[in-house]
Each structure stands twice: as structure tokens, then as C-alpha cells.
Tab-separated table of C-alpha atoms in Angstrom:
chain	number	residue	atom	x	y	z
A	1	UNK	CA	14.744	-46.685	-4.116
A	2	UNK	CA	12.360	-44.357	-1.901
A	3	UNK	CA	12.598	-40.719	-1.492
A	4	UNK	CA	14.681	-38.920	0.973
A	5	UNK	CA	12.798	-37.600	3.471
A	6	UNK	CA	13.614	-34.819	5.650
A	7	UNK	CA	13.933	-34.701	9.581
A	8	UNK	CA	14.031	-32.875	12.591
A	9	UNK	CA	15.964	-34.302	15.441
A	10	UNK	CA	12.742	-35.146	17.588
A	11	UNK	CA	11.394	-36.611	14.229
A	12	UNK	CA	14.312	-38.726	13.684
A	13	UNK	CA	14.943	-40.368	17.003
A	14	UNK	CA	10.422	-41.315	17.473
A	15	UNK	CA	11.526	-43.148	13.652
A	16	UNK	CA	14.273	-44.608	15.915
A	17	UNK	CA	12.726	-45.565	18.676
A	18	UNK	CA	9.568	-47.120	16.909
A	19	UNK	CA	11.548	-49.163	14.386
A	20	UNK	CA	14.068	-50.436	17.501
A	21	UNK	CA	10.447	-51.033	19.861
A	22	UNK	CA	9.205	-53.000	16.797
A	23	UNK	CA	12.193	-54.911	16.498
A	24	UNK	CA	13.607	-55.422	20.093
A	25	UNK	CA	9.828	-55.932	21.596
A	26	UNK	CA	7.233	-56.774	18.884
A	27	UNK	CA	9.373	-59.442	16.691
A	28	UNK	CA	9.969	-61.417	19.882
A	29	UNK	CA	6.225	-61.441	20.728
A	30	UNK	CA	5.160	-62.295	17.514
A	31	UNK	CA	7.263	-65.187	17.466
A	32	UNK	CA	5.949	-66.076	20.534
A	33	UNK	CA	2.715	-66.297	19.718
A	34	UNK	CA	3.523	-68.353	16.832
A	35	UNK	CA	5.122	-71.262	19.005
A	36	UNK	CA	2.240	-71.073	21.476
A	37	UNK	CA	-0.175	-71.675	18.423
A	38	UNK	CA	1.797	-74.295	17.369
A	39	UNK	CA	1.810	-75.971	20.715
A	40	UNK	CA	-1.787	-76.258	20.383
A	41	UNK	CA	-1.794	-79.088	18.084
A	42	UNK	CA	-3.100	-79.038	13.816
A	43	UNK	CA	-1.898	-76.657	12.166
A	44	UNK	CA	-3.887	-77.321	9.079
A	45	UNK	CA	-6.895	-76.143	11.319
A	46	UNK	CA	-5.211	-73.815	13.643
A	47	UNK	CA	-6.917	-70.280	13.264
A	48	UNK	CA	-5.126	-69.223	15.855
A	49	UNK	CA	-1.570	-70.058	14.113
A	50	UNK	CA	-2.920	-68.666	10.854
A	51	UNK	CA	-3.726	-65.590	12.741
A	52	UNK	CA	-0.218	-65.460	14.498
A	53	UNK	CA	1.787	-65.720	11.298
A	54	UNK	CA	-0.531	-63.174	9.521
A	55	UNK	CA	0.446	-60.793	12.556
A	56	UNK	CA	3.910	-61.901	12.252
A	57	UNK	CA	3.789	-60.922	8.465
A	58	UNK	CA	2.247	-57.647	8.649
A	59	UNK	CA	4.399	-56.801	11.383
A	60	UNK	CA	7.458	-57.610	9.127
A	61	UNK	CA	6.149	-54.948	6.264
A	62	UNK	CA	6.205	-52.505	8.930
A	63	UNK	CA	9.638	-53.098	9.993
A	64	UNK	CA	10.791	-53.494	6.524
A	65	UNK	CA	9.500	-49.605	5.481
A	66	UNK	CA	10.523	-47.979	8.581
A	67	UNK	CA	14.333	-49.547	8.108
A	68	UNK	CA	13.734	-47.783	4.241
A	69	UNK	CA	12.457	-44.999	5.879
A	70	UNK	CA	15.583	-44.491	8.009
A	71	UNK	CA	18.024	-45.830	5.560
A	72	UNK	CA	16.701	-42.738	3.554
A	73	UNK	CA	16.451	-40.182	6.356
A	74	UNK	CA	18.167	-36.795	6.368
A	75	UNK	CA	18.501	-34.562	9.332
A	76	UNK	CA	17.505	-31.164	8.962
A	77	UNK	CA	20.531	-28.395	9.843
A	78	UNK	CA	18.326	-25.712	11.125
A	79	UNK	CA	21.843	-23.558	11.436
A	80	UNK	CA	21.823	-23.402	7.592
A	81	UNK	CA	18.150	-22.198	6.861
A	82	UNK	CA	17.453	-18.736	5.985
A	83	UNK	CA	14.826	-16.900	8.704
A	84	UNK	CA	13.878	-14.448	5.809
A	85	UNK	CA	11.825	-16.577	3.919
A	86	UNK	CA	9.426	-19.148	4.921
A	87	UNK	CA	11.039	-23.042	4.445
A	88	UNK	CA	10.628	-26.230	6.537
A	89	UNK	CA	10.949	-25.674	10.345
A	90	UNK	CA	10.078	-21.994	10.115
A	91	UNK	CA	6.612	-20.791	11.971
A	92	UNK	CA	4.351	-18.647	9.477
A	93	UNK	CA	1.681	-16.674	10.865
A	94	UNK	CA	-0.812	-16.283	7.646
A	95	UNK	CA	-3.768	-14.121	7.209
A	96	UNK	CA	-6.848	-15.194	5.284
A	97	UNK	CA	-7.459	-12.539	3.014
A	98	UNK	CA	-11.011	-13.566	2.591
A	99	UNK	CA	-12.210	-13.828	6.340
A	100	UNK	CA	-9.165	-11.882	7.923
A	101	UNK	CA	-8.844	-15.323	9.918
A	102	UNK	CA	-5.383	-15.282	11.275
A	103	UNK	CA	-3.158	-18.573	12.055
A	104	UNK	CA	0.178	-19.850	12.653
A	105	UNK	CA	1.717	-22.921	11.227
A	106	UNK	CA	5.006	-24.760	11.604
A	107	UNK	CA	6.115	-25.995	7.931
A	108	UNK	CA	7.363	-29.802	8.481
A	109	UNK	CA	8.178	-32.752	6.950
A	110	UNK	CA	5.684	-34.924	5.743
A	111	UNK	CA	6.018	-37.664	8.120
A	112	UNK	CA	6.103	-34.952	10.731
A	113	UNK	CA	2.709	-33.698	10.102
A	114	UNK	CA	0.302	-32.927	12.665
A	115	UNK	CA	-2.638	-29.936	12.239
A	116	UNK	CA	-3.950	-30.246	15.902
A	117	UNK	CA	-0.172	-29.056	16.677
A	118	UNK	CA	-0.492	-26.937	14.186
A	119	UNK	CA	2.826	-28.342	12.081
A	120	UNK	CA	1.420	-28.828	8.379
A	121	UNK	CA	3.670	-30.719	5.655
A	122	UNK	CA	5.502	-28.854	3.053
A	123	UNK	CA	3.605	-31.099	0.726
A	124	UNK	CA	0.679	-29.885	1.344
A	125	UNK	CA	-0.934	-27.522	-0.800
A	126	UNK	CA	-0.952	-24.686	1.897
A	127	UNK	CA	2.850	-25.498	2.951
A	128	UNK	CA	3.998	-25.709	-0.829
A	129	UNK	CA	2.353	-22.591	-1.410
A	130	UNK	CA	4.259	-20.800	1.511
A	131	UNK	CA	7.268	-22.306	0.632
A	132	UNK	CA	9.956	-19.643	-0.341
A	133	UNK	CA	6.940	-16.528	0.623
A	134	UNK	CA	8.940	-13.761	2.770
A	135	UNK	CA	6.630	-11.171	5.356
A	136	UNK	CA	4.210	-9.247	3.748
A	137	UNK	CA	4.087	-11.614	0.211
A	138	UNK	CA	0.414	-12.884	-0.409
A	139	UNK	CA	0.670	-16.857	-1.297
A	140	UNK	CA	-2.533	-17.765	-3.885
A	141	UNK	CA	-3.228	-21.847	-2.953
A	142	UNK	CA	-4.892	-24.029	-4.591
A	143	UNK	CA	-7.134	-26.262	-2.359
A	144	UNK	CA	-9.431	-28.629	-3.256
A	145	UNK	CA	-12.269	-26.589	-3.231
A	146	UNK	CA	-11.205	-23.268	-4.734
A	147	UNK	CA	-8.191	-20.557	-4.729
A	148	UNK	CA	-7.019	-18.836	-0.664
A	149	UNK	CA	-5.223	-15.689	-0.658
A	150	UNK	CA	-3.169	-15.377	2.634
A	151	UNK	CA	-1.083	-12.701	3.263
A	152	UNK	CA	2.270	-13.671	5.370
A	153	UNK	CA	2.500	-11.772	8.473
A	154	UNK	CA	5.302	-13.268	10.549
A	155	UNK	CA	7.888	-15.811	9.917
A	156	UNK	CA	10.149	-17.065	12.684
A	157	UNK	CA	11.858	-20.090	14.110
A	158	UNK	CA	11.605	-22.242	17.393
């Protein structure tokens, strides 16, 4: 059995709508393909339908770990989270206490994510280590290349 994972509402329905695209638009294509390659005559040399069925398999293993994927998602009450402290969903605004570099983050799910839009998994070494951190704490993370000290300057929610 997987892990639960942990959702917001936009993260939720893209698993939805990619798992229900794969299903309701790839699967049909894929079998498609498969008949056309068939059509063509040999199968014992048929690249082609080797290729097709390959697709059709990988394809298949993606549909399979998204359904586990949903079958194991939770939705994330944001109603029920406390704004004093730093948890998934909240926006941090962290100072680097080694270059005074300032930055904002939104703590996230994993499968949610994304640096350029500056949402950063609570998995992460930087989101684990500003997990439970209220304003003004200082979070020491361990990185792969050392120890950070930031210092936690705001902490809000969108």
C-alpha cells in the first residue's frame, strides 16, 4: 500500500484530469495504434507493433500509479491549519542569515512541487526544516552541502 499523500484542491483535480485524459484519450489511441500495426501484416517482424504495445504498456504503468495515487489522495482543509506556525499551504518569507538573502516560499505537497513558482515540498530539507518554525524562530537545515541558518520573517496564507 502507498503513502497518503496530501492535496490542495487545484492539486487534486490536475491528478484528476490527467489520470481521466490518460484514460478517456490516450488508452483509446494506444489501442489504435496497435490494430493499425497489426493491419500491416507479420507480426513476428512488425517493429512497428512491437513499438505500439511497448507504448501501450508503459502507458498502462502510468495509469496504474496515478489511480494509486488518487486512491490514496487526501484533500488538504486549509480551514483547520494554524496561521501561527509555518505547515503545508502556508507562505514563509525566510532570511538567509549568512547572505541576508531574503525569499518567500509556499510549503506544498510533494507532488505539488515547483521552485520556479516558488512552492517547495515539505519533504524537502528546507520545507522539513520550516515545518512547525513560528515568526522570528531561526530554522538550522541541513543541505547537501553544509548547515543554512534562516531566520523566519513572515508566515501567511493565500
Amino acid at each position: 500500500m502507498s503513502a497518503v499523500s496530501y492535496y490542495t484542491e487545484d492539486g487534486l483535480k490536475k491528478l484528476r484530469e490527467e489520470l481521466d485524459h490518460l484514460k478517456s484519450v490516450m488508452r483509446p489511441k494506444a489501442s489504435a495504434d496497435i490494430a493499425e500495426a497489426r493491419d500491416k501484416g507479420d507480426l513476428s517482424e512488425n517493429a512497428e507493433y512491437d513499438a505500439a504495445k511497448e507504448a501501450q504498456g508503459l502507458l498502462e504503468m502510468r495509469i496504474a500509479k496515478l489511480e494509486e495515487l488518487h486512491a490514496n489522495a487526501r484533500l488538504i482543509d486549509e480551514s483547520q491549519l494554524d496561521t501561527s506556525k509555518a505547515l503545508v499551504l502556508s507562505k514563509v518569507k525566510i532570511r538567509n542569515q549568512a547572505n541576508k538573502m531574503e525569499m518567500t516560499y509556499t510549503l506544498v505537497a510533494e507532488s505539488e512541487a515547483d521552485l520556479k513558482a516558488g512552492k517547495i515540498s515539505v519533504t524537502s530539507p528546507i520545507g522539513k526544516g520550516l515545518l512547525g518554525k513560528s515568526v522570528g524562530d531561526l530554522a538550522e537545515i541541513t543541505v547537501p552541502n553544509g548547515k543554512l541558518n534562516f531566520e523566519v520573517l513572515e508566515i501567511s496564507r493565500d
